[in-house]
Coordinates of C-alpha atoms in Angstrom, one line a residue:
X1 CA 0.0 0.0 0.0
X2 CA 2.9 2.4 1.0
X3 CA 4.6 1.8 -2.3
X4 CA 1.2 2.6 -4.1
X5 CA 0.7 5.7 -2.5
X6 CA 4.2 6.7 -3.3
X7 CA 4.1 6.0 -6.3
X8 CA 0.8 7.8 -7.0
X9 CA 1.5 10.6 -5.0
X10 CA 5.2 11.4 -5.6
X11 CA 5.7 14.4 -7.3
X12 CA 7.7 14.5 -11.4
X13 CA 11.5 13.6 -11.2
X14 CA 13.3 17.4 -10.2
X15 CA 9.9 18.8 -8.7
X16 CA 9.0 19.5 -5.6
X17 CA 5.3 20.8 -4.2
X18 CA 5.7 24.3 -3.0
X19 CA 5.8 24.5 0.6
X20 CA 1.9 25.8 0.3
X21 CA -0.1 24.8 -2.4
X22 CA -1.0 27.7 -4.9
X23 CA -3.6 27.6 -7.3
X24 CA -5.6 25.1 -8.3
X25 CA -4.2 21.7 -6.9
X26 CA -2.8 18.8 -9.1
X27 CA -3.8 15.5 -9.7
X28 CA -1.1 13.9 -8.0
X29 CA -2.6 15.6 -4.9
X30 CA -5.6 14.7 -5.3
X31 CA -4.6 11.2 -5.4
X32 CA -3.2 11.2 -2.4
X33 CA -6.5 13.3 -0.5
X34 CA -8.4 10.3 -2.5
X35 CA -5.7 7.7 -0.6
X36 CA -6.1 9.1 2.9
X37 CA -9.8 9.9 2.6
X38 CA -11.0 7.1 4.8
X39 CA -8.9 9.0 7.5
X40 CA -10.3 12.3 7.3
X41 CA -13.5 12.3 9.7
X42 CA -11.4 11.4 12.6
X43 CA -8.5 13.8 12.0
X44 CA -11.0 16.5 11.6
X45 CA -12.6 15.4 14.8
X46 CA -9.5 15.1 16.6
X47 CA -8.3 18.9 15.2
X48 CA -11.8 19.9 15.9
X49 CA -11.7 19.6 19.4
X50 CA -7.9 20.1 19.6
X51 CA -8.7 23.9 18.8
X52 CA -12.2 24.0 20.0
X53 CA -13.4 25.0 16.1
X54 CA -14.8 22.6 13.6
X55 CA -13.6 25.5 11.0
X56 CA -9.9 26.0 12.6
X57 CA -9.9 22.2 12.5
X58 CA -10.2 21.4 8.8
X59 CA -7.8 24.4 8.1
X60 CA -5.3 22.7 10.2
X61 CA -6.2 19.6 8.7
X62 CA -5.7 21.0 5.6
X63 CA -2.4 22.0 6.1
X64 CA -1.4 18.5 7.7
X65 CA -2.5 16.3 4.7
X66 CA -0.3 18.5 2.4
X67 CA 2.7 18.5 4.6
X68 CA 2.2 14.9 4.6
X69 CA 2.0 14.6 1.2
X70 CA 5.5 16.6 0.5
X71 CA 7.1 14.2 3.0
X72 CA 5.3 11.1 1.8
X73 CA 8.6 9.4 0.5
X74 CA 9.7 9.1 4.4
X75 CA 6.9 6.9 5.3
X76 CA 8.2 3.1 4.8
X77 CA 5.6 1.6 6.7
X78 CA 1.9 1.3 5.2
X79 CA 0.7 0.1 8.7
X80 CA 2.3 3.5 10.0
X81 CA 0.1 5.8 7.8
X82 CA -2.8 6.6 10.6
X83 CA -0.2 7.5 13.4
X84 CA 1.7 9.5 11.3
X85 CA -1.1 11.6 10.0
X86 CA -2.0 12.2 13.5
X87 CA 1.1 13.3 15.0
X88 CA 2.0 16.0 12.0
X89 CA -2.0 17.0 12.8
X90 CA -1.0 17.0 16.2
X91 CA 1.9 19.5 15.8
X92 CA 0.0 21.4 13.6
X93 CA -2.5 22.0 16.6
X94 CA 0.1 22.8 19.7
X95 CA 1.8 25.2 16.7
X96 CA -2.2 26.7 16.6
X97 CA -2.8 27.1 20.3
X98 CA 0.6 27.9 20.8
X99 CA 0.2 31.2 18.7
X100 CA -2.8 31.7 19.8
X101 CA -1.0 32.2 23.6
X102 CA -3.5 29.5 25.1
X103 CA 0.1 27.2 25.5
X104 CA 1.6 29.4 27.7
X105 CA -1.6 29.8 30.1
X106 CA -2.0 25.9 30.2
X107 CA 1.6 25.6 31.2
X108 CA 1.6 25.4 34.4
X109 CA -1.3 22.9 34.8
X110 CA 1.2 20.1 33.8
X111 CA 4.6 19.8 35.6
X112 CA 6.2 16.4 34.6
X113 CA 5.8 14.2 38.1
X114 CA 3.0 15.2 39.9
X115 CA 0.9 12.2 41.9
X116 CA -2.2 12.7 40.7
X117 CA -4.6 9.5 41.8
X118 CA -5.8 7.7 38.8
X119 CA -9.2 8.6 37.7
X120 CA -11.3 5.7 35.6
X121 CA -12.5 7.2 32.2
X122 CA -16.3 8.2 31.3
X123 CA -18.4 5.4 30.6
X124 CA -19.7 4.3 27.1
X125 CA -21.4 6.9 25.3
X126 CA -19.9 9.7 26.7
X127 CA -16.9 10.4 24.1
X128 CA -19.1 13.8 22.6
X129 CA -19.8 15.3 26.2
X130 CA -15.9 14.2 26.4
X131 CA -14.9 16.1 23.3
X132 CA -16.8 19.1 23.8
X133 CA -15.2 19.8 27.1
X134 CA -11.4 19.0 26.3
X135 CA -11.0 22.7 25.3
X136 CA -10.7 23.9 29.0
X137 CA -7.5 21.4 29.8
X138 CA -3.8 21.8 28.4
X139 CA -2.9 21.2 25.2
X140 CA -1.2 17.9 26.5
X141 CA -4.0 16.3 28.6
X142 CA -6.5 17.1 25.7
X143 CA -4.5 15.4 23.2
X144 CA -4.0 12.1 26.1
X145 CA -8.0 12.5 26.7
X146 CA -8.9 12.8 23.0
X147 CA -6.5 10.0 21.7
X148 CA -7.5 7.3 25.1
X149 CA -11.4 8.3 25.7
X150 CA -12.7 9.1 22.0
X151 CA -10.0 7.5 19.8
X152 CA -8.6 4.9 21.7
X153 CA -4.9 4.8 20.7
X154 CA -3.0 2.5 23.2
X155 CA -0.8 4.5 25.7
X156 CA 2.3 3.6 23.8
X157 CA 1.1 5.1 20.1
X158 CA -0.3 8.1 22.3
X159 CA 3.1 8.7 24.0
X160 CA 5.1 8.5 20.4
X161 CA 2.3 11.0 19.2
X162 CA 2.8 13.9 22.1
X163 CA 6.3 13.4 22.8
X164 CA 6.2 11.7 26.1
X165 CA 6.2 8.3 27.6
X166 CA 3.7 5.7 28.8
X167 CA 4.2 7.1 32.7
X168 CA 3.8 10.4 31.4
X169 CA 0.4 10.1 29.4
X170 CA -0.9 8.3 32.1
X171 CA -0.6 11.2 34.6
X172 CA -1.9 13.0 31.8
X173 CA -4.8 11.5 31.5
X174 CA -5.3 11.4 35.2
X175 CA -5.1 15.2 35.5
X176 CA -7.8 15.5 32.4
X177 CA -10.1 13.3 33.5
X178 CA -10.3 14.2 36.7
X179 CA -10.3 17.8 35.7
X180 CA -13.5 17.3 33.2
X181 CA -15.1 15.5 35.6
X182 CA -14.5 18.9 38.1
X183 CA -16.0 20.9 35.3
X184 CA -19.6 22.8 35.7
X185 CA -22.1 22.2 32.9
X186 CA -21.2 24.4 30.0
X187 CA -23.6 26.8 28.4
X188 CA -23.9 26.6 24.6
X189 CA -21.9 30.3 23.5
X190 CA -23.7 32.6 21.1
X191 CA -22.3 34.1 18.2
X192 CA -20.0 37.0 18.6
X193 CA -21.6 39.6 17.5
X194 CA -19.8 42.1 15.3
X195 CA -22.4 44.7 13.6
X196 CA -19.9 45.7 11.1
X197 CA -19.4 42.3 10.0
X198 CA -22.7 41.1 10.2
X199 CA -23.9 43.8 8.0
X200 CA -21.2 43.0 5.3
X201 CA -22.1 39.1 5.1
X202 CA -25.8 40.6 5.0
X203 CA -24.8 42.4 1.7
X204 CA -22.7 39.6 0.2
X205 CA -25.9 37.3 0.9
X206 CA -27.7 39.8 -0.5
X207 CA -25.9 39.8 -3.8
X208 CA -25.3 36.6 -3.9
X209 CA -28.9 35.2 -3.7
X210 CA -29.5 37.4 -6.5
X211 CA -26.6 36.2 -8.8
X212 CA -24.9 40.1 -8.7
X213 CA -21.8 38.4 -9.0
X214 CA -19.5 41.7 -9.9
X215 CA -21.4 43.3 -6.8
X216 CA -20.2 40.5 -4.9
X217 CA -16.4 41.1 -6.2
X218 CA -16.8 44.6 -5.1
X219 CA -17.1 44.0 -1.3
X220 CA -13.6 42.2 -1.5
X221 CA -10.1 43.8 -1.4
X222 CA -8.0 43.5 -4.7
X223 CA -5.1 41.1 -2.6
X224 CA -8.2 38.7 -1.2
X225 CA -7.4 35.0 -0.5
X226 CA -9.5 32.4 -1.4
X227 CA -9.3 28.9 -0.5
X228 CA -11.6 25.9 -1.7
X229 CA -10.8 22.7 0.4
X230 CA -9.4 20.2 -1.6
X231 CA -9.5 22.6 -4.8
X232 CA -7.5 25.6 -5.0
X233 CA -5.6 28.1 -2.8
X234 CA -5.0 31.8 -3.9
X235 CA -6.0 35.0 -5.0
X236 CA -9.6 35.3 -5.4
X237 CA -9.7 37.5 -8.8
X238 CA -7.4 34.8 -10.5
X239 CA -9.8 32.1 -9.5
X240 CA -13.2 30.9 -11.3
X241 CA -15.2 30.9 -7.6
X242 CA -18.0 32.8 -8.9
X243 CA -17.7 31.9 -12.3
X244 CA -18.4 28.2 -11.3
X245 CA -21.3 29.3 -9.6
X246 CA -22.8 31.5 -12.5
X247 CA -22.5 28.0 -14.4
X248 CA -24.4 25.9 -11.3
X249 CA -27.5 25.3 -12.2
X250 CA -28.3 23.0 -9.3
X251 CA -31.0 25.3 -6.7
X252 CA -29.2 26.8 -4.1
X253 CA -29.2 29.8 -1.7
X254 CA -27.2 31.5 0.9
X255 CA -27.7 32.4 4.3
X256 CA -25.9 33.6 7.7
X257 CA -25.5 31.5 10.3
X258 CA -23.9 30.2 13.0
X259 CA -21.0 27.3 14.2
X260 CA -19.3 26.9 17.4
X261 CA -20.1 30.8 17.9
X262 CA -19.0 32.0 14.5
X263 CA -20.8 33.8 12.0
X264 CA -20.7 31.6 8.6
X265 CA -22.2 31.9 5.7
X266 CA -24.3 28.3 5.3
X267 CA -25.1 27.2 1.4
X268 CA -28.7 25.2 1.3
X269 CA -29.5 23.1 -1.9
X270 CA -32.9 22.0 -2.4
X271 CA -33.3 18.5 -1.7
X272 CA -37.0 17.7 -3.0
X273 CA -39.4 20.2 -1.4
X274 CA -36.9 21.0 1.4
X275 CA -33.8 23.4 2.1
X276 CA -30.8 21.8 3.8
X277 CA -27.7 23.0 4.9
X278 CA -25.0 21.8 1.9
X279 CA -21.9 23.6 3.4
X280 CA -20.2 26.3 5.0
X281 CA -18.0 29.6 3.9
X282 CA -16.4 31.3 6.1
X283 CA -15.9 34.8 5.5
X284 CA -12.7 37.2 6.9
X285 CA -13.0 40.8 6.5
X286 CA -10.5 43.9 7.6
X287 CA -11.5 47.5 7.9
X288 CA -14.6 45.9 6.3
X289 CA -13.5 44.6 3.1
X290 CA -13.3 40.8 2.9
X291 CA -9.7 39.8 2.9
X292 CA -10.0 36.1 3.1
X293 CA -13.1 33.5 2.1
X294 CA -13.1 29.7 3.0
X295 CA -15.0 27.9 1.4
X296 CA -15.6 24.0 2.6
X297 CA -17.7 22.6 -0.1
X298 CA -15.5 19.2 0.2
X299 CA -16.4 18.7 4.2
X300 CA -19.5 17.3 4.8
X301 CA -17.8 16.2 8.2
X302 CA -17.8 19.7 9.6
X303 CA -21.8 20.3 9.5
X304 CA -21.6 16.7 10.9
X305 CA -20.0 17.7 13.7
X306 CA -22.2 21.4 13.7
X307 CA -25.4 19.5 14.2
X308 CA -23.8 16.8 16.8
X309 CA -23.1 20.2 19.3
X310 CA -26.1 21.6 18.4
X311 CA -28.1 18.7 20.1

């Protein structure tokens, strides 16, 4: 298997993928998201609720399954392909909370020895209360947590993943568990609101709905990035985003919502006599001109997950 996704995968004799992708991706790359797409679901979950975004998460994932596939000619092993996916996601999440300064708060909470008495995991059925709540420990006891109680990696593959031995992860997970079970019930958070932005996304639903597709352009800066998972990274105006969707002549329509908080944009698609949520687009904006769009056409995992913490 290793040698076929090698082989499929590898980029042309004196070429090497940039170190981000730009443009529209190739096929090679493809092949490889195609090779590793039984994977997916779980390393979004487990990037998910690494960074306490569904949205974050796939953008990290994103990131991991191309730095995986620029380093695939290091993995010998076909049997090692799942824990190597999950520890360059797993870097790719402490790199995330480390910039985002949550690291060096969380520091403290886990000094190397401490005696902590063991504490028995949740019972069965209780791996989504689990993962909602591993935002509030330390990057290290929510990786033990989330790789024992949800994804149950043995203690060994868990302390190759963090960095750490089998002593080590187990006073992880003590700490964690003992600190989730410590935890008061969590209310649900509501959307930040932001009236600039939300009056922005109002226009470019607006516009659109209506198929105005050069007054769409106009709401975003000259220099905006736009990013289609598994399709194509890069500037907006030298991409065909809204051109493909002039061409669509499936029924859709957009709308502002909400995920984990966040103002999104969600696309419905009429299936029979009924509207349902399709995907997401997430919009950035600065001095209120977009800068940034996401769009996540390609994860049906993330609304998945949306509607699972919205029960």
């Amino acid at each position: 298997m290793n040698q076929q996704i090698r082989k499929s995968v590898a980029p042309a004799k004196g070429m090497q993928p940039a170190l981000v992708p730009e443009g529209l991706f190739d096929l090679r790359y493809a092949a490889f998201l195609e090779t590793v797409s039984h994977l997916r679901v779980k390393l979004h979950r487990y990037c998910a609720r690494m960074t306490g975004s569904a949205l974050d998460g796939e953008d990290i994932m994103q990131e991991a399954l191309f730095e995986a596939y620029r380093k695939i000619e290091r993995l010998d092993d076909a049997q090692a392909l799942r824990p190597w996916l999950f520890r360059i996601a797993h870097n790719r999440c402490i790199d995330f909370i480390r910039n985002r300064r949550a690291r060096q708060r969380a520091e403290a909470g886990y000094a190397g020895d401490d005696i902590v008495p063991p504490v028995e995991p949740a019972g069965p059925g209780a791996g989504r209360a689990i993962e909602r709540l591993v935002v509030h420990l330390p990057p290290k006891e929510r990786a033990c947590v989330l790789l024992k109680d949800v994804f149950d990696h043995s203690l060994e593959e868990i302390a190759d993943l963090v960095g750490s031995t089998t002593g080590g992860v187990k006073s992880a997970l003590n700490r964690g568990r003992a600190k989730l079970a410590a935890l008061p019930a969590q209310p649900v958070a509501a959307p930040a609101h932001d009236p600039e932005l939300a009056r922005l996304l109002d226009r470019y639903v607006e516009l659109f709905n209506i198929r105005d597709w050069d007054g769409v352009r106009t709401l975003a800066s000259a220099d905006a990035r736009l990013r289609v998972s598994d399709c194509y990274n890069g500037l907006l105006s030298a991409s065909p985003y809204f051109v493909e969707y002039e061409r669509s002549e499936l029924p859709w329509r957009m709308r502002r919502g909400a995920i984990g908080g966040e103002i999104v944009l969600v696309l419905d698609r009429l299936y029979g006599d009924a509207w349902r949520p399709a995907y997401l687009v997430r919009i950035h904006a600065a001095d209120g001109v977009i800068d940034h769009i996401t769009d996540y056409y390609a994860c049906p995992w993330i609304l998945d997950m949306a509607s699972v913490d919205a029960g």
